[in-house]
Amino acid sequence: MVAVAARTSRVTGRRFRSVTLGVLGLFGFAVALEVAPRIGVVPIDFAPPTSQILVALGEQFGESSFWTALLQTLRTWAIGLAIAMVAGIVIGVLLGSLPIVRAATATTIEFLRPIPSVALIPLVIVLYGPTVKSTLVLVVYAAFWQMLIQVVHGVADVDPVARDTALAFRLSPWARVRYVVWPTALPYVITGFRLAASVALILTITGELVIGSPGIGKEIDNAQQSNAVRTVYALIVVTGILGVLANLLTRLVERKVLSWHPSTRAEEVTVA
């Protein structure tokens, strides 16, 4: 018990130091942004100091329109990510489990996957106009590939001996997926989830900014059109905060879901 307590204390101490260093680095960056405009390194009219950005951010917190836009962004991000995950997992398991189908679709996937989502903006505007649906198409398209590739690789990584044993015991297809394929593919799924969450957030903001669908991106465009420079920077800070929170959320999910996995245990040992 004493050893466990000591190890827990070391882990907590290391994590605290890591967080502290991260906060100090962020503070140093904020100081640099405060000083640079004031000493003339960058024009203060187009690059306001940190203090002015924080004031504008506080003003945004008091506006109901800001919170409405934030909820719209989070909703678009969550819906797009959920659709991409479900589609990526289902199709990925099918492709990974059926080598013939995987081989037949490999060329098509390699053709579609490199196409950037932003290249689809003219098409989705024609189809759906400046709506949330247009942004959702971009989000789902970009995040789907992150999930699909990881799941396909995860299914392909199943131990052939375990697969053959499941066949020898005449397990049903669903039982093979549940007891053989899924435990092996789950770490890949979580990796795909982390990648897809970041990509989905980027495309959500991009879609709102370029297409004009409701959300934080649209508010940034409105502020830019109104020449409200401080507000633009304040909203950009919000997008950065969303990115950090999304990363923390995915890391938390990873630790909870993969607490049994050797990679998670090894990470804890390394931290300790």
PDB file of C-alpha atoms in Angstrom:
ATOM      1  CA  MET A   1       0.000   0.000   0.000  1.00  0.00           C
ATOM      2  CA  VAL A   2       2.876   2.342   0.832  1.00  0.00           C
ATOM      3  CA  ALA A   3       4.483   1.633  -2.541  1.00  0.00           C
ATOM      4  CA  VAL A   4       1.211   2.307  -4.345  1.00  0.00           C
ATOM      5  CA  ALA A   5       0.745   5.567  -2.462  1.00  0.00           C
ATOM      6  CA  ALA A   6       4.308   6.636  -3.260  1.00  0.00           C
ATOM      7  CA  ARG A   7       3.852   5.835  -6.919  1.00  0.00           C
ATOM      8  CA  THR A   8       0.569   7.753  -7.026  1.00  0.00           C
ATOM      9  CA  SER A   9       2.274  10.717  -5.400  1.00  0.00           C
ATOM     10  CA  ARG A  10       5.080  10.657  -7.999  1.00  0.00           C
ATOM     11  CA  VAL A  11       2.590  10.467 -10.868  1.00  0.00           C
ATOM     12  CA  THR A  12       0.598  13.388  -9.441  1.00  0.00           C
ATOM     13  CA  GLY A  13       3.777  15.397  -8.952  1.00  0.00           C
ATOM     14  CA  ARG A  14       4.969  14.815 -12.510  1.00  0.00           C
ATOM     15  CA  ARG A  15       1.603  15.750 -13.953  1.00  0.00           C
ATOM     16  CA  PHE A  16       1.450  18.874 -11.801  1.00  0.00           C
ATOM     17  CA  ARG A  17       4.895  19.937 -13.002  1.00  0.00           C
ATOM     18  CA  SER A  18       3.889  19.262 -16.599  1.00  0.00           C
ATOM     19  CA  VAL A  19       0.759  21.396 -16.245  1.00  0.00           C
ATOM     20  CA  THR A  20       2.736  24.125 -14.488  1.00  0.00           C
ATOM     21  CA  LEU A  21       5.319  24.275 -17.265  1.00  0.00           C
ATOM     22  CA  GLY A  22       2.539  24.421 -19.840  1.00  0.00           C
ATOM     23  CA  VAL A  23       0.880  27.314 -18.032  1.00  0.00           C
ATOM     24  CA  LEU A  24       4.198  29.141 -17.733  1.00  0.00           C
ATOM     25  CA  GLY A  25       4.822  28.693 -21.452  1.00  0.00           C
ATOM     26  CA  LEU A  26       1.378  30.065 -22.243  1.00  0.00           C
ATOM     27  CA  PHE A  27       1.968  32.993 -19.886  1.00  0.00           C
ATOM     28  CA  GLY A  28       5.266  33.761 -21.621  1.00  0.00           C
ATOM     29  CA  PHE A  29       3.544  33.700 -25.005  1.00  0.00           C
ATOM     30  CA  ALA A  30       0.858  36.086 -23.712  1.00  0.00           C
ATOM     31  CA  VAL A  31       3.537  38.459 -22.386  1.00  0.00           C
ATOM     32  CA  ALA A  32       5.293  38.425 -25.758  1.00  0.00           C
ATOM     33  CA  LEU A  33       2.019  39.271 -27.504  1.00  0.00           C
ATOM     34  CA  GLU A  34       1.477  42.092 -25.012  1.00  0.00           C
ATOM     35  CA  VAL A  35       4.916  43.614 -25.490  1.00  0.00           C
ATOM     36  CA  ALA A  36       5.377  43.222 -29.261  1.00  0.00           C
ATOM     37  CA  PRO A  37       2.619  45.659 -30.359  1.00  0.00           C
ATOM     38  CA  ARG A  38       3.502  48.200 -27.672  1.00  0.00           C
ATOM     39  CA  ILE A  39       7.144  48.494 -28.728  1.00  0.00           C
ATOM     40  CA  GLY A  40       6.263  48.687 -32.419  1.00  0.00           C
ATOM     41  CA  VAL A  41       7.343  45.221 -33.551  1.00  0.00           C
ATOM     42  CA  VAL A  42       3.877  44.778 -35.105  1.00  0.00           C
ATOM     43  CA  PRO A  43       1.229  47.471 -35.762  1.00  0.00           C
ATOM     44  CA  ILE A  44      -1.012  47.763 -32.730  1.00  0.00           C
ATOM     45  CA  ASP A  45      -4.063  48.533 -34.889  1.00  0.00           C
ATOM     46  CA  PHE A  46      -3.898  45.099 -36.509  1.00  0.00           C
ATOM     47  CA  ALA A  47      -2.250  43.108 -33.710  1.00  0.00           C
ATOM     48  CA  PRO A  48      -3.704  44.312 -30.400  1.00  0.00           C
ATOM     49  CA  PRO A  49      -1.873  43.424 -27.171  1.00  0.00           C
ATOM     50  CA  THR A  50      -3.019  40.580 -24.971  1.00  0.00           C
ATOM     51  CA  SER A  51      -4.701  42.884 -22.456  1.00  0.00           C
ATOM     52  CA  GLN A  52      -6.999  44.357 -25.102  1.00  0.00           C
ATOM     53  CA  ILE A  53      -7.803  40.906 -26.459  1.00  0.00           C
ATOM     54  CA  LEU A  54      -8.762  39.720 -22.973  1.00  0.00           C
ATOM     55  CA  VAL A  55     -11.005  42.764 -22.500  1.00  0.00           C
ATOM     56  CA  ALA A  56     -12.741  41.979 -25.799  1.00  0.00           C
ATOM     57  CA  LEU A  57     -13.043  38.333 -24.732  1.00  0.00           C
ATOM     58  CA  GLY A  58     -14.725  39.406 -21.494  1.00  0.00           C
ATOM     59  CA  GLU A  59     -17.138  41.548 -23.482  1.00  0.00           C
ATOM     60  CA  GLN A  60     -18.001  38.542 -25.633  1.00  0.00           C
ATOM     61  CA  PHE A  61     -18.747  36.472 -22.543  1.00  0.00           C
ATOM     62  CA  GLY A  62     -21.428  39.009 -21.676  1.00  0.00           C
ATOM     63  CA  GLU A  63     -23.152  38.732 -25.076  1.00  0.00           C
ATOM     64  CA  SER A  64     -25.915  36.175 -25.539  1.00  0.00           C
ATOM     65  CA  SER A  65     -25.104  35.987 -29.258  1.00  0.00           C
ATOM     66  CA  PHE A  66     -21.649  34.653 -28.391  1.00  0.00           C
ATOM     67  CA  TRP A  67     -23.021  31.775 -26.338  1.00  0.00           C
ATOM     68  CA  THR A  68     -25.556  30.978 -29.038  1.00  0.00           C
ATOM     69  CA  ALA A  69     -22.788  30.846 -31.639  1.00  0.00           C
ATOM     70  CA  LEU A  70     -20.622  28.707 -29.347  1.00  0.00           C
ATOM     71  CA  LEU A  71     -23.417  26.181 -28.826  1.00  0.00           C
ATOM     72  CA  GLN A  72     -24.044  26.068 -32.577  1.00  0.00           C
ATOM     73  CA  THR A  73     -20.370  25.336 -33.201  1.00  0.00           C
ATOM     74  CA  LEU A  74     -20.250  22.624 -30.550  1.00  0.00           C
ATOM     75  CA  ARG A  75     -23.435  21.042 -31.885  1.00  0.00           C
ATOM     76  CA  THR A  76     -22.149  20.975 -35.464  1.00  0.00           C
ATOM     77  CA  TRP A  77     -18.823  19.542 -34.278  1.00  0.00           C
ATOM     78  CA  ALA A  78     -20.454  16.848 -32.132  1.00  0.00           C
ATOM     79  CA  ILE A  79     -22.974  15.764 -34.774  1.00  0.00           C
ATOM     80  CA  GLY A  80     -20.373  15.646 -37.537  1.00  0.00           C
ATOM     81  CA  LEU A  81     -17.912  13.736 -35.362  1.00  0.00           C
ATOM     82  CA  ALA A  82     -20.568  11.235 -34.281  1.00  0.00           C
ATOM     83  CA  ILE A  83     -21.649  10.544 -37.873  1.00  0.00           C
ATOM     84  CA  ALA A  84     -18.040  10.153 -39.001  1.00  0.00           C
ATOM     85  CA  MET A  85     -17.241   7.784 -36.145  1.00  0.00           C
ATOM     86  CA  VAL A  86     -20.216   5.516 -36.695  1.00  0.00           C
ATOM     87  CA  ALA A  87     -19.675   5.391 -40.459  1.00  0.00           C
ATOM     88  CA  GLY A  88     -15.924   4.925 -40.099  1.00  0.00           C
ATOM     89  CA  ILE A  89     -16.254   2.094 -37.566  1.00  0.00           C
ATOM     90  CA  VAL A  90     -18.967   0.186 -39.455  1.00  0.00           C
ATOM     91  CA  ILE A  91     -17.371   0.499 -42.888  1.00  0.00           C
ATOM     92  CA  GLY A  92     -13.869  -0.005 -41.464  1.00  0.00           C
ATOM     93  CA  VAL A  93     -14.831  -3.284 -39.778  1.00  0.00           C
ATOM     94  CA  LEU A  94     -16.444  -4.523 -42.991  1.00  0.00           C
ATOM     95  CA  LEU A  95     -13.450  -3.597 -45.131  1.00  0.00           C
ATOM     96  CA  GLY A  96     -10.967  -4.979 -42.642  1.00  0.00           C
ATOM     97  CA  SER A  97     -12.851  -8.253 -42.253  1.00  0.00           C
ATOM     98  CA  LEU A  98     -13.297  -8.856 -45.988  1.00  0.00           C
ATOM     99  CA  PRO A  99      -9.926  -8.776 -47.767  1.00  0.00           C
ATOM    100  CA  ILE A 100     -11.543  -9.008 -51.213  1.00  0.00           C
ATOM    101  CA  VAL A 101     -13.712  -5.957 -50.547  1.00  0.00           C
ATOM    102  CA  ARG A 102     -10.749  -4.094 -49.060  1.00  0.00           C
ATOM    103  CA  ALA A 103      -8.662  -4.801 -52.149  1.00  0.00           C
ATOM    104  CA  ALA A 104     -11.511  -3.776 -54.457  1.00  0.00           C
ATOM    105  CA  THR A 105     -12.016  -0.440 -52.678  1.00  0.00           C
ATOM    106  CA  ALA A 106      -8.373   0.418 -51.945  1.00  0.00           C
ATOM    107  CA  THR A 107      -7.882   2.470 -55.105  1.00  0.00           C
ATOM    108  CA  THR A 108     -11.131   4.378 -54.613  1.00  0.00           C
ATOM    109  CA  ILE A 109     -10.214   5.183 -51.021  1.00  0.00           C
ATOM    110  CA  GLU A 110      -6.742   6.380 -51.987  1.00  0.00           C
ATOM    111  CA  PHE A 111      -8.332   8.570 -54.671  1.00  0.00           C
ATOM    112  CA  LEU A 112     -10.928  10.172 -52.385  1.00  0.00           C
ATOM    113  CA  ARG A 113      -8.942  10.460 -49.167  1.00  0.00           C
ATOM    114  CA  PRO A 114      -6.418  13.109 -50.305  1.00  0.00           C
ATOM    115  CA  ILE A 115      -9.143  15.434 -51.604  1.00  0.00           C
ATOM    116  CA  PRO A 116      -9.251  18.340 -49.101  1.00  0.00           C
ATOM    117  CA  SER A 117     -12.648  19.058 -47.620  1.00  0.00           C
ATOM    118  CA  VAL A 118     -12.351  22.752 -48.464  1.00  0.00           C
ATOM    119  CA  ALA A 119     -12.321  21.783 -52.145  1.00  0.00           C
ATOM    120  CA  LEU A 120     -15.918  20.636 -51.667  1.00  0.00           C
ATOM    121  CA  ILE A 121     -17.099  24.045 -50.475  1.00  0.00           C
ATOM    122  CA  PRO A 122     -18.410  25.217 -53.900  1.00  0.00           C
ATOM    123  CA  LEU A 123     -20.279  21.929 -54.286  1.00  0.00           C
ATOM    124  CA  VAL A 124     -21.939  21.951 -50.859  1.00  0.00           C
ATOM    125  CA  ILE A 125     -22.921  25.605 -51.243  1.00  0.00           C
ATOM    126  CA  VAL A 126     -24.669  24.752 -54.511  1.00  0.00           C
ATOM    127  CA  LEU A 127     -26.387  21.750 -52.922  1.00  0.00           C
ATOM    128  CA  TYR A 128     -27.347  23.112 -49.499  1.00  0.00           C
ATOM    129  CA  GLY A 129     -26.521  26.827 -49.452  1.00  0.00           C
ATOM    130  CA  PRO A 130     -24.914  28.613 -46.473  1.00  0.00           C
ATOM    131  CA  THR A 131     -26.422  26.261 -43.914  1.00  0.00           C
ATOM    132  CA  VAL A 132     -25.263  23.973 -41.133  1.00  0.00           C
ATOM    133  CA  LYS A 133     -25.848  21.022 -43.443  1.00  0.00           C
ATOM    134  CA  SER A 134     -23.101  22.297 -45.757  1.00  0.00           C
ATOM    135  CA  THR A 135     -20.629  22.532 -42.886  1.00  0.00           C
ATOM    136  CA  LEU A 136     -21.643  19.077 -41.660  1.00  0.00           C
ATOM    137  CA  VAL A 137     -20.758  17.581 -45.037  1.00  0.00           C
ATOM    138  CA  LEU A 138     -17.252  19.025 -44.765  1.00  0.00           C
ATOM    139  CA  VAL A 139     -16.846  17.861 -41.175  1.00  0.00           C
ATOM    140  CA  VAL A 140     -18.072  14.332 -41.839  1.00  0.00           C
ATOM    141  CA  TYR A 141     -15.986  13.982 -45.007  1.00  0.00           C
ATOM    142  CA  ALA A 142     -12.761  15.054 -43.294  1.00  0.00           C
ATOM    143  CA  ALA A 143     -13.260  13.161 -40.024  1.00  0.00           C
ATOM    144  CA  PHE A 144     -14.537   9.992 -41.707  1.00  0.00           C
ATOM    145  CA  TRP A 145     -11.183   9.202 -43.322  1.00  0.00           C
ATOM    146  CA  GLN A 146      -9.369   9.546 -39.996  1.00  0.00           C
ATOM    147  CA  MET A 147     -11.648   6.912 -38.488  1.00  0.00           C
ATOM    148  CA  LEU A 148     -11.819   4.612 -41.482  1.00  0.00           C
ATOM    149  CA  ILE A 149      -8.080   4.217 -42.004  1.00  0.00           C
ATOM    150  CA  GLN A 150      -7.422   3.543 -38.336  1.00  0.00           C
ATOM    151  CA  VAL A 151     -10.233   1.001 -38.040  1.00  0.00           C
ATOM    152  CA  VAL A 152      -9.156  -0.850 -41.187  1.00  0.00           C
ATOM    153  CA  HIS A 153      -5.611  -1.133 -39.856  1.00  0.00           C
ATOM    154  CA  GLY A 154      -6.920  -2.194 -36.462  1.00  0.00           C
ATOM    155  CA  VAL A 155      -9.050  -4.996 -37.895  1.00  0.00           C
ATOM    156  CA  ALA A 156      -6.168  -6.137 -40.104  1.00  0.00           C
ATOM    157  CA  ASP A 157      -3.960  -6.344 -36.987  1.00  0.00           C
ATOM    158  CA  VAL A 158      -6.047  -9.122 -35.428  1.00  0.00           C
ATOM    159  CA  ASP A 159      -3.915 -12.138 -34.523  1.00  0.00           C
ATOM    160  CA  PRO A 160      -4.463 -14.830 -37.215  1.00  0.00           C
ATOM    161  CA  VAL A 161      -4.344 -17.527 -34.523  1.00  0.00           C
ATOM    162  CA  ALA A 162      -7.154 -15.846 -32.590  1.00  0.00           C
ATOM    163  CA  ARG A 163      -9.143 -15.424 -35.800  1.00  0.00           C
ATOM    164  CA  ASP A 164      -8.677 -19.087 -36.751  1.00  0.00           C
ATOM    165  CA  THR A 165      -9.562 -20.208 -33.225  1.00  0.00           C
ATOM    166  CA  ALA A 166     -12.813 -18.241 -33.400  1.00  0.00           C
ATOM    167  CA  LEU A 167     -13.616 -19.908 -36.700  1.00  0.00           C
ATOM    168  CA  ALA A 168     -12.777 -23.334 -35.276  1.00  0.00           C
ATOM    169  CA  PHE A 169     -15.205 -22.765 -32.424  1.00  0.00           C
ATOM    170  CA  ARG A 170     -17.804 -21.641 -34.979  1.00  0.00           C
ATOM    171  CA  LEU A 171     -18.415 -18.269 -33.408  1.00  0.00           C
ATOM    172  CA  SER A 172     -21.002 -16.187 -35.170  1.00  0.00           C
ATOM    173  CA  PRO A 173     -19.811 -13.140 -37.169  1.00  0.00           C
ATOM    174  CA  TRP A 174     -21.107 -10.832 -34.445  1.00  0.00           C
ATOM    175  CA  ALA A 175     -19.304 -12.861 -31.736  1.00  0.00           C
ATOM    176  CA  ARG A 176     -16.047 -12.752 -33.734  1.00  0.00           C
ATOM    177  CA  VAL A 177     -16.315  -8.981 -34.045  1.00  0.00           C
ATOM    178  CA  ARG A 178     -17.173  -8.566 -30.358  1.00  0.00           C
ATOM    179  CA  TYR A 179     -14.636 -10.917 -28.783  1.00  0.00           C
ATOM    180  CA  VAL A 180     -11.793 -11.067 -31.331  1.00  0.00           C
ATOM    181  CA  VAL A 181     -11.824  -8.060 -33.645  1.00  0.00           C
ATOM    182  CA  TRP A 182     -13.035  -5.292 -31.342  1.00  0.00           C
ATOM    183  CA  PRO A 183     -10.465  -5.682 -28.502  1.00  0.00           C
ATOM    184  CA  THR A 184      -7.631  -5.530 -31.043  1.00  0.00           C
ATOM    185  CA  ALA A 185      -9.114  -2.675 -33.061  1.00  0.00           C
ATOM    186  CA  LEU A 186     -10.168  -0.549 -30.069  1.00  0.00           C
ATOM    187  CA  PRO A 187      -6.795   1.235 -29.608  1.00  0.00           C
ATOM    188  CA  TYR A 188      -6.880   2.118 -33.302  1.00  0.00           C
ATOM    189  CA  VAL A 189     -10.462   3.341 -32.930  1.00  0.00           C
ATOM    190  CA  ILE A 190      -9.452   5.627 -30.065  1.00  0.00           C
ATOM    191  CA  THR A 191      -6.546   6.974 -32.109  1.00  0.00           C
ATOM    192  CA  GLY A 192      -8.951   7.631 -34.956  1.00  0.00           C
ATOM    193  CA  PHE A 193     -11.306   9.349 -32.515  1.00  0.00           C
ATOM    194  CA  ARG A 194      -8.555  11.698 -31.341  1.00  0.00           C
ATOM    195  CA  LEU A 195      -7.543  12.588 -34.889  1.00  0.00           C
ATOM    196  CA  ALA A 196     -11.128  12.923 -36.082  1.00  0.00           C
ATOM    197  CA  ALA A 197     -12.095  15.177 -33.158  1.00  0.00           C
ATOM    198  CA  SER A 198      -9.350  17.680 -34.005  1.00  0.00           C
ATOM    199  CA  VAL A 199     -10.042  17.586 -37.737  1.00  0.00           C
ATOM    200  CA  ALA A 200     -13.791  17.923 -37.161  1.00  0.00           C
ATOM    201  CA  LEU A 201     -13.291  21.032 -35.025  1.00  0.00           C
ATOM    202  CA  ILE A 202     -11.008  22.622 -37.631  1.00  0.00           C
ATOM    203  CA  LEU A 203     -13.502  21.971 -40.426  1.00  0.00           C
ATOM    204  CA  THR A 204     -16.411  23.190 -38.296  1.00  0.00           C
ATOM    205  CA  ILE A 205     -14.771  26.575 -37.772  1.00  0.00           C
ATOM    206  CA  THR A 206     -13.592  26.696 -41.395  1.00  0.00           C
ATOM    207  CA  GLY A 207     -17.045  25.891 -42.738  1.00  0.00           C
ATOM    208  CA  GLU A 208     -18.683  28.537 -40.592  1.00  0.00           C
ATOM    209  CA  LEU A 209     -16.057  31.091 -41.599  1.00  0.00           C
ATOM    210  CA  VAL A 210     -16.113  30.430 -45.344  1.00  0.00           C
ATOM    211  CA  ILE A 211     -19.636  29.142 -45.967  1.00  0.00           C
ATOM    212  CA  GLY A 212     -21.351  31.408 -43.448  1.00  0.00           C
ATOM    213  CA  SER A 213     -23.235  28.813 -41.419  1.00  0.00           C
ATOM    214  CA  PRO A 214     -24.048  29.847 -37.834  1.00  0.00           C
ATOM    215  CA  GLY A 215     -21.285  29.504 -35.248  1.00  0.00           C
ATOM    216  CA  ILE A 216     -18.033  30.967 -33.974  1.00  0.00           C
ATOM    217  CA  GLY A 217     -16.542  31.003 -37.460  1.00  0.00           C
ATOM    218  CA  LYS A 218     -19.416  33.148 -38.705  1.00  0.00           C
ATOM    219  CA  GLU A 219     -18.910  35.512 -35.753  1.00  0.00           C
ATOM    220  CA  ILE A 220     -15.237  35.864 -36.685  1.00  0.00           C
ATOM    221  CA  ASP A 221     -16.218  36.775 -40.231  1.00  0.00           C
ATOM    222  CA  ASN A 222     -18.785  39.299 -38.979  1.00  0.00           C
ATOM    223  CA  ALA A 223     -16.203  40.896 -36.692  1.00  0.00           C
ATOM    224  CA  GLN A 224     -13.688  41.078 -39.533  1.00  0.00           C
ATOM    225  CA  GLN A 225     -16.242  42.685 -41.831  1.00  0.00           C
ATOM    226  CA  SER A 226     -16.988  45.245 -39.096  1.00  0.00           C
ATOM    227  CA  ASN A 227     -13.267  45.953 -38.603  1.00  0.00           C
ATOM    228  CA  ALA A 228     -13.572  44.844 -34.963  1.00  0.00           C
ATOM    229  CA  VAL A 229      -9.972  43.629 -34.749  1.00  0.00           C
ATOM    230  CA  ARG A 230      -9.966  42.955 -30.998  1.00  0.00           C
ATOM    231  CA  THR A 231     -13.116  40.876 -31.298  1.00  0.00           C
ATOM    232  CA  VAL A 232     -11.575  38.849 -34.124  1.00  0.00           C
ATOM    233  CA  TYR A 233      -8.593  37.975 -31.939  1.00  0.00           C
ATOM    234  CA  ALA A 234     -10.824  37.252 -28.952  1.00  0.00           C
ATOM    235  CA  LEU A 235     -12.886  34.777 -30.981  1.00  0.00           C
ATOM    236  CA  ILE A 236      -9.713  33.187 -32.329  1.00  0.00           C
ATOM    237  CA  VAL A 237      -8.644  32.665 -28.716  1.00  0.00           C
ATOM    238  CA  VAL A 238     -11.970  30.914 -28.143  1.00  0.00           C
ATOM    239  CA  THR A 239     -11.261  28.518 -31.011  1.00  0.00           C
ATOM    240  CA  GLY A 240      -7.892  27.744 -29.426  1.00  0.00           C
ATOM    241  CA  ILE A 241      -9.552  27.055 -26.086  1.00  0.00           C
ATOM    242  CA  LEU A 242     -12.017  24.729 -27.814  1.00  0.00           C
ATOM    243  CA  GLY A 243      -9.105  22.856 -29.368  1.00  0.00           C
ATOM    244  CA  VAL A 244      -7.409  22.403 -25.997  1.00  0.00           C
ATOM    245  CA  LEU A 245     -10.643  21.215 -24.383  1.00  0.00           C
ATOM    246  CA  ALA A 246     -11.290  18.791 -27.246  1.00  0.00           C
ATOM    247  CA  ASN A 247      -7.800  17.343 -26.818  1.00  0.00           C
ATOM    248  CA  LEU A 248      -8.277  16.977 -23.064  1.00  0.00           C
ATOM    249  CA  LEU A 249     -11.615  15.267 -23.635  1.00  0.00           C
ATOM    250  CA  THR A 250     -10.182  12.760 -26.098  1.00  0.00           C
ATOM    251  CA  ARG A 251      -7.219  12.048 -23.798  1.00  0.00           C
ATOM    252  CA  LEU A 252      -9.624  11.430 -20.914  1.00  0.00           C
ATOM    253  CA  VAL A 253     -11.709   9.067 -23.024  1.00  0.00           C
ATOM    254  CA  GLU A 254      -8.546   7.266 -24.118  1.00  0.00           C
ATOM    255  CA  ARG A 255      -7.367   6.726 -20.537  1.00  0.00           C
ATOM    256  CA  LYS A 256     -10.794   5.509 -19.416  1.00  0.00           C
ATOM    257  CA  VAL A 257     -11.501   3.206 -22.344  1.00  0.00           C
ATOM    258  CA  LEU A 258      -7.967   1.823 -22.673  1.00  0.00           C
ATOM    259  CA  SER A 259      -7.117   1.566 -18.979  1.00  0.00           C
ATOM    260  CA  TRP A 260      -6.517  -2.161 -19.542  1.00  0.00           C
ATOM    261  CA  HIS A 261      -4.234  -1.681 -22.544  1.00  0.00           C
ATOM    262  CA  PRO A 262      -0.422  -2.053 -22.159  1.00  0.00           C
ATOM    263  CA  SER A 263       0.193   1.281 -23.911  1.00  0.00           C
ATOM    264  CA  THR A 264      -1.800   3.171 -21.262  1.00  0.00           C
ATOM    265  CA  ARG A 265      -0.074   1.339 -18.436  1.00  0.00           C
ATOM    266  CA  ALA A 266       3.313   2.004 -20.008  1.00  0.00           C
ATOM    267  CA  GLU A 267       2.467   5.686 -20.248  1.00  0.00           C
ATOM    268  CA  GLU A 268       1.628   5.770 -16.542  1.00  0.00           C
ATOM    269  CA  VAL A 269       4.885   4.006 -15.689  1.00  0.00           C
ATOM    270  CA  THR A 270       6.815   6.491 -17.832  1.00  0.00           C
ATOM    271  CA  VAL A 271       5.096   9.412 -16.123  1.00  0.00           C
ATOM    272  CA  ALA A 272       5.912   7.838 -12.764  1.00  0.00           C
TER     273      ALA A 272
END
